[in-house]
Every structure is written in structure tokens, then in C-alpha cells.
Coordinates of C-alpha atoms and ligand atoms in Angstrom, one line a residue:
M5 CA 0.0 0.0 0.0
D6 CA 2.7 2.5 1.0
R7 CA 5.2 1.3 -1.6
W8 CA 4.8 4.4 -3.8
R9 CA 5.0 7.9 -2.5
T10 CA 2.9 9.6 -5.2
I11 CA -0.7 10.1 -4.1
I12 CA -2.8 9.3 -7.0
E13 CA -6.4 10.5 -7.3
P14 CA -8.4 7.3 -7.0
F15 CA -10.6 8.3 -10.0
R16 CA -10.3 9.4 -13.6
I17 CA -11.8 12.6 -15.0
H18 CA -15.0 12.0 -16.9
S19 CA -16.2 15.5 -17.6
V20 CA -14.2 18.7 -17.4
E21 CA -14.9 22.3 -16.5
P22 CA -12.7 25.1 -18.0
I23 CA -10.7 27.3 -15.7
R24 CA -10.4 30.9 -17.0
L25 CA -6.8 32.2 -16.7
T26 CA -6.7 35.9 -15.6
T27 CA -4.0 38.5 -15.1
V28 CA -3.0 40.4 -11.9
E29 CA -4.5 43.6 -13.6
E30 CA -7.8 41.9 -14.2
R31 CA -7.9 40.6 -10.6
D32 CA -7.0 44.0 -9.2
A33 CA -10.0 45.4 -11.0
A34 CA -12.2 42.6 -9.7
L35 CA -11.0 43.2 -6.1
G36 CA -11.8 46.9 -6.3
A37 CA -15.3 46.2 -7.6
A38 CA -15.8 43.5 -4.9
G39 CA -14.8 45.8 -2.0
W40 CA -11.9 43.5 -1.4
N41 CA -14.3 40.8 -0.2
L42 CA -13.7 37.5 -2.0
F43 CA -17.3 36.4 -1.5
N44 CA -18.2 39.2 -3.9
I45 CA -15.9 38.0 -6.7
H46 CA -17.4 36.4 -9.8
A47 CA -16.3 32.8 -9.7
D48 CA -15.3 33.0 -13.4
D49 CA -12.5 35.4 -12.2
V50 CA -11.1 32.7 -9.8
L51 CA -8.5 30.3 -10.9
I52 CA -8.4 27.9 -8.0
D53 CA -11.4 28.2 -5.7
L54 CA -10.5 27.1 -2.2
L55 CA -13.2 29.3 -0.6
T56 CA -15.0 26.3 0.7
D57 CA -15.2 22.5 0.5
S58 CA -19.0 22.9 0.8
G59 CA -21.1 21.9 -2.1
T60 CA -18.1 22.4 -4.4
G61 CA -17.0 18.7 -4.8
A62 CA -17.3 16.7 -8.0
M63 CA -20.0 14.1 -8.1
S64 CA -19.3 10.6 -9.3
R65 CA -20.7 8.7 -12.3
D66 CA -22.8 6.7 -9.9
Q67 CA -24.2 9.9 -8.3
W68 CA -25.2 11.3 -11.6
A69 CA -26.8 8.0 -12.5
A70 CA -28.6 8.0 -9.2
I71 CA -30.0 11.5 -10.0
Q72 CA -31.8 9.9 -13.0
H73 CA -33.6 7.8 -10.5
G74 CA -34.8 10.9 -8.7
D75 CA -38.5 10.5 -8.0
E76 CA -40.3 13.8 -7.4
S77 CA -43.4 12.6 -5.7
Y78 CA -44.4 15.1 -3.1
A79 CA -44.9 12.6 -0.3
G80 CA -43.3 9.2 0.2
S81 CA -41.0 9.3 -2.8
P82 CA -38.7 6.2 -3.3
S83 CA -35.8 8.7 -3.3
W84 CA -36.7 9.7 0.3
F85 CA -36.6 6.0 1.3
A86 CA -33.2 5.6 -0.4
F87 CA -31.9 8.6 1.5
L88 CA -33.3 7.5 4.8
E89 CA -31.8 4.0 4.5
S90 CA -28.4 5.4 3.5
V91 CA -28.4 8.0 6.4
Q92 CA -29.6 5.4 9.0
S93 CA -27.1 2.8 7.9
L94 CA -24.4 5.2 9.3
F95 CA -26.5 7.2 11.8
P96 CA -29.3 5.0 13.2
F97 CA -31.2 7.8 14.8
K98 CA -35.0 7.3 15.1
H99 CA -36.0 10.5 13.3
V100 CA -34.4 11.9 10.2
I101 CA -35.5 15.2 9.0
P102 CA -34.2 16.3 5.5
T103 CA -33.2 19.9 5.0
H104 CA -31.8 21.9 2.2
Q105 CA -28.5 22.4 4.0
G106 CA -26.8 22.3 7.4
R107 CA -27.9 25.7 8.6
A108 CA -31.5 24.9 8.0
A109 CA -31.2 21.9 10.3
E110 CA -29.5 24.2 12.9
K111 CA -32.2 26.9 12.6
I112 CA -35.0 24.3 13.0
L113 CA -33.3 22.6 16.0
F114 CA -32.3 25.8 17.9
S115 CA -35.6 27.6 17.3
S116 CA -37.2 24.5 18.8
I117 CA -35.0 24.0 21.9
A118 CA -32.9 27.2 22.6
G119 CA -34.0 30.7 23.4
P120 CA -33.2 33.5 25.8
G121 CA -31.4 32.4 29.0
K122 CA -30.1 29.2 27.4
I123 CA -26.5 28.4 26.6
V124 CA -25.2 26.0 24.0
P125 CA -21.7 24.6 24.4
N126 CA -19.8 23.2 21.4
N127 CA -16.1 22.4 20.9
T128 CA -16.2 25.3 18.4
H129 CA -19.4 26.6 16.8
F130 CA -19.2 27.1 13.1
D131 CA -20.3 30.6 12.1
T132 CA -23.8 29.7 11.0
T133 CA -24.2 27.4 14.1
R134 CA -23.2 30.3 16.4
A135 CA -25.5 32.7 14.5
N136 CA -28.5 30.3 14.7
V137 CA -28.0 29.8 18.5
E138 CA -27.6 33.6 19.0
A139 CA -30.6 34.4 16.8
T140 CA -32.8 32.6 19.4
G141 CA -31.4 34.8 22.2
A142 CA -29.3 32.0 23.6
E143 CA -25.6 32.1 24.2
A144 CA -23.0 30.0 22.3
V145 CA -19.8 29.0 24.1
D146 CA -16.8 27.3 22.6
L147 CA -15.1 24.7 24.9
V148 CA -12.4 23.2 22.8
I149 CA -9.3 21.9 24.6
A150 CA -6.4 24.4 25.1
E151 CA -4.3 22.8 22.4
G152 CA -7.2 23.5 19.9
R153 CA -6.7 27.2 20.4
D154 CA -3.0 27.2 19.7
P155 CA -2.2 27.0 16.0
S156 CA 1.2 25.4 16.5
A157 CA 0.4 22.9 19.3
I158 CA 0.7 19.3 18.1
H159 CA -2.1 17.0 19.3
P160 CA -3.7 14.1 17.4
F161 CA -7.3 15.3 18.4
K162 CA -7.1 19.0 18.6
G163 CA -10.9 19.2 18.1
N164 CA -11.6 17.5 21.4
M165 CA -13.9 19.1 23.9
D166 CA -12.6 20.3 27.3
V167 CA -14.6 17.8 29.3
A168 CA -13.8 19.5 32.7
A169 CA -14.9 22.9 31.4
L170 CA -18.1 21.3 30.1
D171 CA -18.7 19.6 33.4
D172 CA -18.2 23.0 35.2
L173 CA -20.6 24.7 32.8
L174 CA -23.3 22.1 33.2
T175 CA -22.9 22.3 37.0
A176 CA -23.1 26.1 37.1
R177 CA -26.1 26.4 34.7
P178 CA -28.4 23.5 35.5
G179 CA -31.5 23.6 33.3
D180 CA -30.0 26.2 31.0
V181 CA -28.2 23.9 28.6
P182 CA -30.7 22.4 26.1
V183 CA -28.1 20.5 24.2
V184 CA -24.3 19.9 24.0
F185 CA -22.8 19.9 20.5
V186 CA -19.6 18.4 19.3
T187 CA -18.4 19.4 15.8
I188 CA -16.7 16.7 13.9
T189 CA -14.2 17.7 12.5
N190 CA -13.8 21.1 14.3
N191 CA -13.9 23.3 11.2
S192 CA -13.4 26.7 12.8
G193 CA -10.6 25.3 14.9
G194 CA -8.6 24.1 11.9
G195 CA -10.5 21.0 10.6
Q196 CA -9.2 19.1 13.6
P197 CA -10.7 15.7 14.6
V198 CA -12.4 14.6 17.8
S199 CA -11.5 11.2 19.3
L200 CA -13.9 8.4 20.3
E201 CA -12.4 8.6 23.7
N202 CA -13.3 12.3 24.0
L203 CA -16.8 11.6 22.7
R204 CA -17.3 8.9 25.3
A205 CA -16.1 11.3 28.0
V206 CA -18.5 14.0 26.8
R207 CA -21.3 11.5 26.7
A208 CA -20.6 10.5 30.3
V209 CA -20.7 14.2 31.4
C210 CA -24.0 14.7 29.5
D211 CA -25.5 11.6 31.1
R212 CA -24.5 12.8 34.6
H213 CA -26.3 16.1 33.9
D214 CA -29.1 14.6 31.8
V215 CA -28.4 16.8 28.8
P216 CA -28.6 15.5 25.2
L217 CA -25.5 15.3 23.0
F218 CA -25.7 16.2 19.3
L219 CA -23.0 16.0 16.6
D220 CA -22.4 18.5 14.0
G221 CA -21.5 15.8 11.6
C222 CA -20.5 17.7 8.4
R223 CA -17.1 16.0 8.1
F224 CA -17.9 12.8 9.9
A225 CA -16.0 10.5 7.4
E226 CA -12.9 12.6 7.6
N227 CA -13.1 12.5 11.4
A228 CA -13.6 8.7 11.3
W229 CA -10.5 8.3 9.1
F230 CA -8.4 10.3 11.6
I231 CA -9.7 8.0 14.4
K232 CA -8.7 5.0 12.4
L233 CA -5.2 6.4 11.8
R234 CA -4.5 8.0 15.1
E235 CA -6.5 6.5 17.9
P236 CA -5.0 3.5 19.7
G237 CA -7.0 0.3 19.0
Q238 CA -9.0 1.7 16.0
A239 CA -6.7 0.8 13.1
D240 CA -8.5 -2.4 12.2
R241 CA -12.0 -1.1 12.3
S242 CA -14.0 -0.2 9.2
I243 CA -15.0 3.4 8.7
P244 CA -18.8 2.7 8.8
D245 CA -18.2 0.9 12.1
I246 CA -16.4 3.9 13.6
V247 CA -19.1 6.2 12.3
R248 CA -21.8 4.1 13.9
E249 CA -20.0 4.2 17.2
M250 CA -19.8 8.0 17.0
A251 CA -23.5 8.1 16.3
S252 CA -24.3 5.7 19.1
L253 CA -22.7 8.1 21.6
A254 CA -25.0 10.9 20.5
D255 CA -28.7 11.7 20.8
G256 CA -28.9 13.4 17.4
M257 CA -27.1 15.4 14.8
T258 CA -27.2 18.2 12.3
M259 CA -25.6 17.6 9.0
S260 CA -24.6 19.4 5.8
A261 CA -24.5 16.9 3.0
K262 CA -22.5 19.5 1.1
K263 CA -19.4 18.2 2.8
D264 CA -19.2 14.5 3.6
G265 CA -22.5 13.8 1.8
L266 CA -20.4 14.4 -1.4
A267 CA -23.4 16.3 -2.8
N268 CA -23.9 19.9 -4.0
I269 CA -26.8 20.6 -1.7
G270 CA -28.6 19.0 1.2
G271 CA -28.5 18.2 4.8
W272 CA -30.5 16.7 7.7
L273 CA -31.4 16.9 11.3
A274 CA -31.7 13.6 13.2
M275 CA -32.5 12.6 16.7
N276 CA -34.1 10.0 18.9
D277 CA -36.4 12.3 21.0
D278 CA -40.0 11.9 19.7
A279 CA -41.3 15.2 21.2
V280 CA -38.5 17.4 19.9
A281 CA -38.7 15.7 16.5
E282 CA -42.4 16.5 16.3
R283 CA -41.7 20.2 17.1
C284 CA -38.9 20.2 14.5
R285 CA -41.1 18.6 11.8
N286 CA -43.7 21.2 12.3
V287 CA -41.1 24.0 11.7
L288 CA -39.8 22.0 8.7
I289 CA -43.2 22.0 7.1
L290 CA -43.5 25.7 7.6
T291 CA -40.0 26.6 6.3
E292 CA -38.5 23.8 4.2
G293 CA -41.1 21.4 2.9
Y294 CA -42.9 18.2 3.6
V295 CA -41.2 15.7 5.9
T296 CA -40.1 13.3 3.2
Y297 CA -38.2 15.9 1.1
G298 CA -37.4 18.9 3.3
G299 CA -35.9 21.5 1.0
L300 CA -34.7 19.0 -1.5
A301 CA -35.7 17.5 -4.8
G302 CA -35.9 13.8 -5.1
R303 CA -32.8 13.8 -7.3
D304 CA -30.8 15.5 -4.5
L305 CA -31.9 12.9 -2.0
E306 CA -30.6 10.2 -4.5
A307 CA -27.2 12.0 -4.9
I308 CA -26.8 12.1 -1.1
A309 CA -27.8 8.5 -0.6
Q310 CA -25.1 7.5 -3.1
G311 CA -22.6 10.0 -1.8
L312 CA -22.8 8.6 1.7
R313 CA -21.8 5.2 0.3
E314 CA -18.8 6.6 -1.5
V315 CA -17.5 8.9 1.3
V316 CA -16.7 6.0 3.6
D317 CA -14.6 4.3 1.0
E318 CA -11.1 3.9 2.4
D319 CA -9.3 4.5 -0.9
Y320 CA -11.1 7.8 -1.2
L321 CA -10.5 8.8 2.4
R322 CA -6.8 7.9 2.3
Y323 CA -6.4 10.1 -0.9
R324 CA -8.5 12.9 0.6
I325 CA -6.5 13.2 3.9
R326 CA -3.1 12.5 2.2
S327 CA -3.6 15.1 -0.5
T328 CA -4.6 17.8 2.0
A329 CA -1.5 16.9 4.0
Y330 CA 0.6 17.1 0.8
L331 CA -0.4 20.8 0.5
G332 CA 0.3 21.4 4.2
E333 CA 3.7 19.7 4.2
A334 CA 4.9 21.6 1.2
L335 CA 3.9 25.0 2.7
D336 CA 5.5 24.0 6.0
R337 CA 8.7 23.2 4.2
A338 CA 8.5 26.7 2.6
G339 CA 8.3 28.2 6.1
V340 CA 4.7 29.3 5.9
P341 CA 3.1 29.3 9.4
L342 CA 0.2 26.9 9.5
V343 CA -2.2 25.3 11.9
K344 CA -0.8 21.8 12.7
P345 CA -1.5 19.0 12.4
F346 CA -3.2 19.7 9.0
G347 CA -7.0 19.4 9.0
G348 CA -8.9 17.0 6.9
H349 CA -10.7 19.3 4.5
A350 CA -8.4 22.3 4.5
V351 CA -5.0 23.8 5.3
Y352 CA -5.2 26.9 7.5
L353 CA -2.5 29.6 7.1
D354 CA -1.7 31.4 10.4
A355 CA -2.0 35.0 9.1
R356 CA -1.4 36.5 12.5
A357 CA 2.0 34.8 12.7
L358 CA 2.9 35.5 9.1
L359 CA 1.9 39.2 9.4
P360 CA 2.9 40.3 12.9
H361 CA 3.1 43.9 11.7
I362 CA -0.7 44.0 11.1
D363 CA -2.9 44.5 14.1
P364 CA -5.7 41.8 14.4
L365 CA -8.2 44.6 14.2
Q366 CA -6.8 45.5 10.8
Y367 CA -7.5 42.0 9.7
P368 CA -4.3 40.2 8.7
G369 CA -6.3 37.2 7.5
Q370 CA -8.3 39.4 5.1
S371 CA -5.1 41.0 3.9
L372 CA -3.5 37.6 3.2
A373 CA -6.6 36.2 1.5
V374 CA -6.7 39.2 -0.8
A375 CA -3.0 38.9 -1.7
L376 CA -3.4 35.2 -2.6
Y377 CA -6.2 36.2 -4.9
R378 CA -4.4 39.1 -6.4
E379 CA -1.2 37.3 -7.1
G380 CA -2.4 33.9 -8.2
G381 CA -6.2 34.0 -8.5
I382 CA -6.5 31.6 -5.5
R383 CA -9.6 32.2 -3.4
G384 CA -9.3 31.2 0.2
C385 CA -11.4 32.3 3.2
E386 CA -10.6 34.5 6.2
I387 CA -11.4 32.7 9.4
G388 CA -10.5 35.2 12.1
T389 CA -11.4 38.6 13.3
V390 CA -13.5 39.5 10.3
M391 CA -15.6 36.4 10.8
F392 CA -15.7 36.2 14.6
G393 CA -14.5 39.6 15.9
R394 CA -17.8 41.4 16.1
H395 CA -20.1 40.6 19.0
P396 CA -23.9 40.7 19.3
D397 CA -23.6 44.0 21.4
G398 CA -21.8 45.6 18.5
S399 CA -18.3 45.6 20.1
E400 CA -15.2 44.2 18.4
S401 CA -12.2 42.3 19.6
P402 CA -9.6 40.1 18.0
A403 CA -10.7 36.5 17.4
A404 CA -8.8 33.7 19.0
M405 CA -6.8 33.2 15.8
D406 CA -6.5 35.0 12.4
L407 CA -6.4 32.2 9.9
V408 CA -6.8 31.9 6.1
R409 CA -8.4 28.6 5.2
L410 CA -7.6 26.9 2.0
A411 CA -10.4 24.5 1.8
I412 CA -10.1 21.6 -0.7
P413 CA -13.3 20.7 -2.7
R414 CA -13.7 17.0 -2.8
R415 CA -12.4 15.1 -5.9
T416 CA -12.1 18.4 -7.9
Y417 CA -8.5 19.6 -8.2
T418 CA -5.5 17.5 -9.3
Q419 CA -2.0 17.5 -7.9
S420 CA -0.8 20.1 -10.4
H421 CA -3.5 22.5 -9.2
V422 CA -2.2 22.0 -5.7
D423 CA 1.4 22.4 -6.8
Y424 CA 0.4 25.8 -8.3
V425 CA -1.2 26.8 -5.0
I426 CA 2.0 25.9 -3.2
E427 CA 4.0 28.1 -5.5
V428 CA 1.7 31.1 -5.1
V429 CA 1.4 30.9 -1.3
A430 CA 5.1 30.5 -0.9
W431 CA 5.7 33.5 -3.1
V432 CA 3.3 35.7 -1.2
A433 CA 4.6 34.5 2.2
E434 CA 8.2 35.5 1.2
R435 CA 6.9 39.1 0.6
A436 CA 4.6 39.1 3.7
A437 CA 6.3 42.2 5.1
S438 CA 5.0 44.3 2.2
L439 CA 1.3 43.5 2.9
T440 CA -0.9 46.1 4.7
G441 CA -3.9 45.8 6.9
M442 CA -7.5 46.4 5.8
R443 CA -10.4 48.6 7.1
I444 CA -14.1 47.7 6.9
V445 CA -16.1 50.5 5.2
Q446 CA -19.5 48.8 5.3
A447 CA -20.8 45.8 7.2
P448 CA -24.1 44.2 8.3
P449 CA -24.7 43.5 12.0
A450 CA -24.3 39.7 11.8
L451 CA -22.3 37.3 9.6
R452 CA -20.5 40.3 8.3
H453 CA -17.8 38.4 6.5
F454 CA -20.2 37.5 3.6
T455 CA -21.0 41.0 2.6
A456 CA -18.7 43.5 4.3
R457 CA -16.8 45.9 2.0
F458 CA -13.1 46.7 2.8
E459 CA -10.4 49.0 1.8
P460 CA -6.6 48.3 2.0
L461 CA -4.8 50.6 4.5
P462 CA -1.8 52.6 3.1
S463 CA 1.6 51.1 3.9
Ligands
LIG26 N1 -21.4 23.2 10.6 C1 -20.1 23.2 10.1 C2 -19.0 22.6 10.9 C3 -19.8 23.7 8.8 O1 -18.6 23.7 8.4 C4 -20.9 24.2 8.1 C5 -20.7 24.8 6.8 C6 -22.2 24.2 8.6 C7 -22.4 23.7 9.9 C8 -23.4 24.7 7.9 O2 -23.7 24.0 6.8 O3 -23.3 25.4 4.8 O4 -24.8 23.4 4.6 O5 -25.5 25.4 5.9 N2 -19.5 25.1 6.4 C9 -19.2 25.7 5.1 C10 -17.7 26.0 5.1 C11 -20.0 26.8 4.6 O6 -17.3 26.7 4.2 O7 -17.0 25.6 6.0 P1 -24.4 24.6 5.5

């Protein structure tokens, strides 16, 4: 298995999409028009799009074939039953509620169980998860272990929850915590996995305090692969078996099928509790659709059902995690500061360490992300003070870290694309001292990173 060093993509290309090559001048113009916000750039003006791994992967031949089986019956479609069977084969929760994507599942769940005075702990909330908790008037707290907040700390499971801190919170706020969440893998903390041992410990604390435990399962298969590789005693288990154990430790989950569902859209909310499921289904019917399709077409349900079978394939997961590490290792050799160990779906550049001359409130992550786009047409995503620095009361403070995430769409780019990314990032990093900070000139009150407009500060 490990005889050859070269990581080959375990697929051949069946259909191609053109990439439009652009010049620095064209990208400068695009940046000005976009208010230096990469979310505002026309995707045709991007060469290598590493903005997100969400919904951007390539589907397989068998997924496209499954789409042809899509049955668009309003109620009780065979495609719904195919989806249900596929979800429950990995996550045997009693109730599965289909949604158009992950945040819809979050919105439905938190509007049913959170609210003013409540507090929701998570290892680290993803931005939409936090926003959906806060939108109900509840508080969102992040309780990842200390190593998970330190970009350079080496730990095999940096996504783990701080179990003692969780126990303290549940003791201090009895009755105020409607659910404990664990995000696998911990996206906002660098795509870091959570161990089975940690999940078992979190489960035990939740049991002691009689609070349900939910998984944010977006990248469950990547998390399971890390468990197989890194957790003592797990090497010989199959991925579906590890996934089912993760599920067995929880009372429910939210899921974005745009990640490890290998689909372009979709998600679900699942749980064992009958009463909460009933409340959630009522909201679902109001906001998403009938209970057997949620916000999805029958064809989407089919694509997800097939995607879930493919994502637990070991050849795929080995390639997926190795090829992300290939990018990380090359950037590390080039001296670029990074979050380590490398995440499953992304490599995170430590912009605060690379740009110590830029104050966190002048957004070093945004500055670096803009430079990568300007120089090489690479679109990454700031995960730092722009995304997390503004609080519900309107105040602003530096986020825990200022990172730029280079997220790798699944099965989409080849090794030469990644080699190009390595060359561009290393070039920009060598000239980091010449980058300047940014200023926000316009921003909405919540989730400002999507629509804020910026201006570069003079050097
Ligand atoms: N939870 C996590 C951990 C996520 O990474 C995401 C999405 C969501 C929930 C929400 O799911 O997008 O389907 O509504 N993350 C994407 C990203 C957007 O780029 O990391 P969604």
C-alpha cells in the first residue's frame, strides 16, 4: 500500500470544466469592484477556488446515475426512502428530517429548543451554528481543549472538547443547557478531529447532567479516518463501524450533506427524541417542505444516498487526507506558518504569525486572502477577526486566531493545481512584510464576512 510515494487521485476525469486564466491587472479590478471581499468576486474570475469545500465537490458517475432515479413525488418518494436508508445505515437515529443544507437543520433545532437564557456549548461553533444559536437569544460558548486554540500545538485530536470545562458549565447552569454539541471535525478550529475517547467522556458528562448530546456531523467520514489512523486500537475497524460508534454516543445530529455527503446541496437533522422531533417537523413543514423531502428535490436525495456510500470508502479517504497533508507539508517546508497538524478538508494559514506587523483589528487574514487572490487567482477564506471579531452587542475584539483557510473541494482539483497553489502561497509568504492591513467600510450587524466591504490601508 505504501510502496509508492505519489498520491494518485483514485478516480479518472469523466467530464471537465474550464478554468479561465486571468492576469493580476484583471484581478486587481475585480477586487476593487468587490470591495476586497472575496465572497463578492465572480467565480469566473477565480483560478483555483478554495473558498470552501461545501457543495463544491465533483459528483461521481454513480451519483449522476442516481440522479436519474430521482422521484419527485411530493410525499413518500422512493428517493426519500433511499436517502433514509443510507443515512440510517451510518447514523441509526430514530427520526431523520431532511433539510436543504446544514444551517436549515440548525435553525430548526435551535428555534425548537434554545431561546433567551439558554446556553449551548460546542467544541467550536461554526459561524452559522453560532448565529443560529444567538438568533434565538441564547448564548453560544466554545469549549475546545487548550491545544485546539494554539495553531502550532501538536495534538492528534485538537478538536476535542474540554470535558472538565463542560462539566463546570453544566454544574453552574443546571437547566439552561438544552443540548451539548460536538463538531466533527472542528472546522473553525482548523479542521481538527475529535477522538472516540473524548466523545465517550463528553457522553458521560452529558449523562450525569441529563443533557442530550448532538453531533455537527458535516465531516464525519474525515473524522472517522483520523480516528482509524490516530486513535489507539482503532486501526483495524471499518469506517462505517467507527461512524456508527460516533453516532451511538449521541442523541442526534445536524448535517450538511454538502461536505461528507459528497453532494452539491442537502442536509438533515436527526434525533431520537420523539417530542423534539415532532416540534422540528412542524417547523420543517413551515419553512423547508414536507417531511419526506425537506428542502430537497428527489434527485438531490438520491445524490446524497449514493454520496454517503462513497464517502466511507477507504481509498477515497486515504487520498483525501493525504492530499490535504501534501499541501500542508509543502507549505510547511516553505516556512509558511500553519495550523498543525493539518486538517482533513483544509489547510489553515496562520495569518497573525505571518503578518505580525498587522494588528488583528486590521484583519491580517483578510489581507493575506486578498494577496493570494491578487497574485495567483486563488480564493481562500478568512477565518478570524472579520468572521468572529464582532459581538452581538456591536463591540469588536480580536478573534482567538487569524487564519486563512484553503479548503479543498472533494475530488475536484489535481495535484498540479495543488502544486500551483503551493508556488503562489510561498511567493506571497516571502513578501509578507509588504502586505498592509484592511479597514471595513461597510458591514451588516451579523455574519459580516459574507457582505462587508473593505479598503486596504496605506503602507
Ligand atoms: N457546521 C459546520 C461545521 C460547517 O462547516 C458548516 C458549513 C455548517 C455547519 C453549515 O452547513 O453550509 O450546509 O448550511 N460550512 C461551510 C464552510 C459553509 O465553508 O466551512 P451549510
